[in-house]
Coordinates of C-alpha atoms in Angstrom, one line a residue:
X1 CA -46.7 97.0 93.9
X2 CA -48.1 99.2 96.6
X3 CA -44.5 99.8 97.8
X4 CA -43.4 101.0 94.4
X5 CA -46.5 103.1 93.9
X6 CA -46.2 104.8 97.2
X7 CA -42.5 105.5 97.1
X8 CA -42.5 106.3 93.4
X9 CA -45.1 109.0 93.8
X10 CA -42.9 110.9 96.2
X11 CA -39.5 110.1 94.8
X12 CA -38.3 110.6 91.2
X13 CA -37.9 107.0 90.1
X14 CA -37.6 103.5 91.4
X15 CA -34.9 100.9 91.7
X16 CA -31.4 102.4 91.6
X17 CA -32.5 105.9 92.3
X18 CA -34.3 104.7 95.4
X19 CA -31.3 102.8 96.6
X20 CA -28.9 105.8 96.3
X21 CA -31.4 108.0 98.2
X22 CA -31.4 105.4 101.0
X23 CA -27.6 105.3 100.9
X24 CA -26.5 109.0 101.1
X25 CA -23.0 108.0 102.4
X26 CA -22.4 105.7 99.4
X27 CA -21.6 102.7 101.5
X28 CA -23.3 100.5 98.8
X29 CA -25.3 98.8 101.6
X30 CA -28.7 99.6 103.0
X31 CA -29.5 98.0 106.3
X32 CA -33.0 97.4 107.6
X33 CA -32.9 100.4 109.9
X34 CA -32.1 102.8 107.0
X35 CA -34.7 101.0 104.8
X36 CA -37.4 101.4 107.5
X37 CA -36.5 105.0 108.1
X38 CA -36.7 106.2 104.5
X39 CA -39.8 104.2 103.7
X40 CA -41.6 105.7 106.7
X41 CA -40.3 109.1 105.7
X42 CA -41.8 108.7 102.3
X43 CA -45.1 107.5 103.6
X44 CA -44.9 103.7 103.3
X45 CA -45.3 101.7 106.5
X46 CA -46.8 98.3 105.5
X47 CA -45.0 95.0 105.9
X48 CA -41.6 96.6 105.8
X49 CA -39.8 93.6 107.3
X50 CA -41.4 91.2 104.7
X51 CA -40.5 93.5 101.8
X52 CA -36.9 93.9 103.1
X53 CA -36.5 90.2 103.3
X54 CA -38.0 89.7 99.8
X55 CA -35.6 92.2 98.3
X56 CA -32.6 90.7 100.1
X57 CA -32.2 88.0 97.5
X58 CA -28.9 86.6 98.9
X59 CA -29.9 86.8 102.6
X60 CA -27.0 89.1 103.3
X61 CA -28.8 91.2 106.0
X62 CA -28.5 94.3 103.8
X63 CA -29.6 95.5 100.4
X64 CA -27.4 96.3 97.5
X65 CA -28.0 98.2 94.3
X66 CA -28.7 95.0 92.4
X67 CA -31.4 94.1 94.9
X68 CA -33.2 97.3 93.9
X69 CA -32.5 97.3 90.2
X70 CA -34.9 94.5 89.2
X71 CA -37.8 96.7 90.3
X72 CA -37.1 98.9 87.3
X73 CA -38.0 96.1 84.9
X74 CA -40.6 94.3 86.9
X75 CA -44.0 94.2 85.2
X76 CA -46.5 92.8 87.6
X77 CA -49.8 91.4 86.4
X78 CA -52.7 93.9 86.6
X79 CA -54.5 91.8 89.2
X80 CA -51.7 92.2 91.7
X81 CA -52.5 95.8 92.5
X82 CA -56.3 95.6 91.7
X83 CA -59.0 96.2 94.2
X84 CA -61.7 93.5 94.7
X85 CA -64.7 94.3 92.5
X86 CA -67.6 91.9 93.3
X87 CA -70.0 93.9 91.1
X88 CA -67.9 93.3 88.0
X89 CA -67.6 89.6 88.9
X90 CA -71.4 89.4 89.0
X91 CA -71.5 91.1 85.6
X92 CA -68.9 88.6 84.2
X93 CA -70.8 85.6 85.6
X94 CA -74.0 86.8 84.0
X95 CA -72.1 87.3 80.7
X96 CA -70.9 83.7 81.0
X97 CA -74.4 82.4 81.5
X98 CA -75.7 84.4 78.6
X99 CA -73.0 83.1 76.3
X100 CA -72.7 79.5 77.4
X101 CA -75.8 78.6 79.3
X102 CA -74.0 77.3 82.4
X103 CA -70.7 77.7 84.1
X104 CA -69.5 74.2 83.3
X105 CA -69.7 74.9 79.5
X106 CA -67.9 78.2 80.0
X107 CA -65.2 76.5 82.1
X108 CA -64.5 73.7 79.7
X109 CA -64.9 75.6 76.3
X110 CA -63.4 78.9 77.2
X111 CA -61.5 79.1 80.5
X112 CA -59.9 75.7 81.2
X113 CA -59.0 74.7 77.6
X114 CA -56.1 72.6 78.6
X115 CA -58.1 70.5 81.0
X116 CA -55.8 71.3 83.9
X117 CA -58.8 72.0 86.3
X118 CA -57.4 75.4 87.1
X119 CA -57.1 78.7 85.3
X120 CA -54.2 81.2 85.7
X121 CA -54.4 84.9 85.0
X122 CA -53.2 84.7 81.4
X123 CA -55.8 82.1 80.5
X124 CA -58.5 84.1 82.3
X125 CA -57.5 87.3 80.6
X126 CA -57.6 85.6 77.2
X127 CA -61.0 84.0 77.9
X128 CA -62.5 87.3 78.9
X129 CA -61.4 88.7 75.5
X130 CA -62.8 85.8 73.7
X131 CA -66.1 86.3 75.5
X132 CA -66.2 89.9 74.6
X133 CA -66.2 91.0 78.2
X134 CA -64.5 94.4 78.8
X135 CA -65.2 95.2 82.5
X136 CA -62.8 95.4 85.4
X137 CA -61.5 91.9 84.9
X138 CA -58.6 92.4 87.3
X139 CA -61.0 93.4 90.1
X140 CA -63.2 90.4 89.3
X141 CA -60.1 88.1 89.4
X142 CA -59.2 89.4 92.9
X143 CA -62.6 88.3 94.2
X144 CA -62.3 84.9 92.5
X145 CA -58.6 84.3 93.6
X146 CA -59.2 85.5 97.2
X147 CA -56.3 83.3 98.5
X148 CA -53.8 84.8 96.1
X149 CA -52.9 81.4 94.8
X150 CA -52.4 82.7 91.2
X151 CA -55.0 80.5 89.8
X152 CA -58.8 79.9 90.0
X153 CA -60.8 76.6 90.1
X154 CA -64.3 75.8 89.1
X155 CA -65.2 75.7 92.8
X156 CA -64.1 79.3 93.1
X157 CA -66.1 80.3 90.1
X158 CA -69.3 78.5 91.1
X159 CA -69.6 76.1 94.1
X160 CA -72.8 74.5 92.8
X161 CA -71.4 73.6 89.5
X162 CA -68.3 72.1 91.1
X163 CA -70.4 70.1 93.6
X164 CA -72.4 68.8 90.6
X165 CA -69.3 67.6 88.8
X166 CA -67.8 66.0 91.9
X167 CA -71.1 64.2 92.6
X168 CA -71.2 62.8 89.1
X169 CA -67.5 61.8 89.1
X170 CA -67.9 60.0 92.5
X171 CA -70.9 58.2 91.3
X172 CA -69.0 57.0 88.2
X173 CA -66.2 55.6 90.3
X174 CA -68.5 54.0 92.9
X175 CA -70.6 52.2 90.3
X176 CA -68.2 51.5 87.4
X177 CA -64.7 51.8 88.8
X178 CA -63.6 54.8 86.8
X179 CA -64.4 57.4 84.0
X180 CA -63.3 55.3 81.0
X181 CA -64.9 52.2 82.4
X182 CA -68.2 54.1 83.0
X183 CA -68.2 55.4 79.4
X184 CA -67.8 51.9 78.0
X185 CA -70.9 50.8 79.9
X186 CA -73.0 53.9 79.3
X187 CA -72.2 54.0 75.6
X188 CA -74.4 51.0 75.0
X189 CA -74.1 50.9 71.2
X190 CA -70.3 51.2 71.4
X191 CA -70.2 54.1 69.0
X192 CA -67.7 56.1 71.0
X193 CA -70.0 59.1 71.4
X194 CA -73.3 59.8 73.1
X195 CA -76.0 62.3 72.3
X196 CA -77.8 64.0 75.1
X197 CA -80.9 61.8 74.8
X198 CA -78.6 58.7 74.9
X199 CA -76.7 60.1 77.9
X200 CA -79.9 60.9 79.8
X201 CA -81.3 57.5 79.1
X202 CA -78.2 55.8 80.3
X203 CA -78.2 57.7 83.5
X204 CA -81.8 56.9 84.1
X205 CA -81.1 53.2 83.4
X206 CA -78.4 53.1 86.1
X207 CA -80.3 55.3 88.5
X208 CA -78.0 58.3 88.7
X209 CA -79.2 60.2 91.9
X210 CA -78.7 63.6 90.2
X211 CA -81.8 63.1 88.0
X212 CA -85.0 64.8 89.0
X213 CA -88.1 62.6 89.8
X214 CA -89.1 62.3 86.2
X215 CA -85.6 61.4 85.0
X216 CA -84.4 64.6 83.4

């Protein structure tokens, strides 16, 4: 994205136009030396070897017009060129708490609707719209997805919430052998559902260590 922005600001067009400007002798090939020369001439010097290898789809050692043409139709997601914006992330997280009360509720009801335990950009973008948040969501995403994995986990959203869930899950497995097995035991009346008072009472009965001293 930065490559396109930098070159595009100084050259009239991307893709095919850029290729022909790098190939003034019309050899239909642009080798790395030419690529490097023109990129530096136009003001772009970052990761040139990596970009060249990425464009050289066939591994031919040179670039052809087709290697450049896909750039004309490439529509990268907004976050890819965004700048990290921790202030907006703080605003977003405050908005989540105002709307859902805690991060786990927001995660399950709005962000991770498919229960995959991770959220991609499209899911995140849609969730922000549903929550009515209109800030720099791309900049906030960049802070969350600091490893450029393309998705965000609950741990990246809020470490304390993730640690709480992990602790509860581990306790269920250690004491009951699994999630479903635990539910069958905790659901004492066999109704298939538990209200919060029933849930709290069950955890108190089996001494879940996450309860405070008075069992709340």
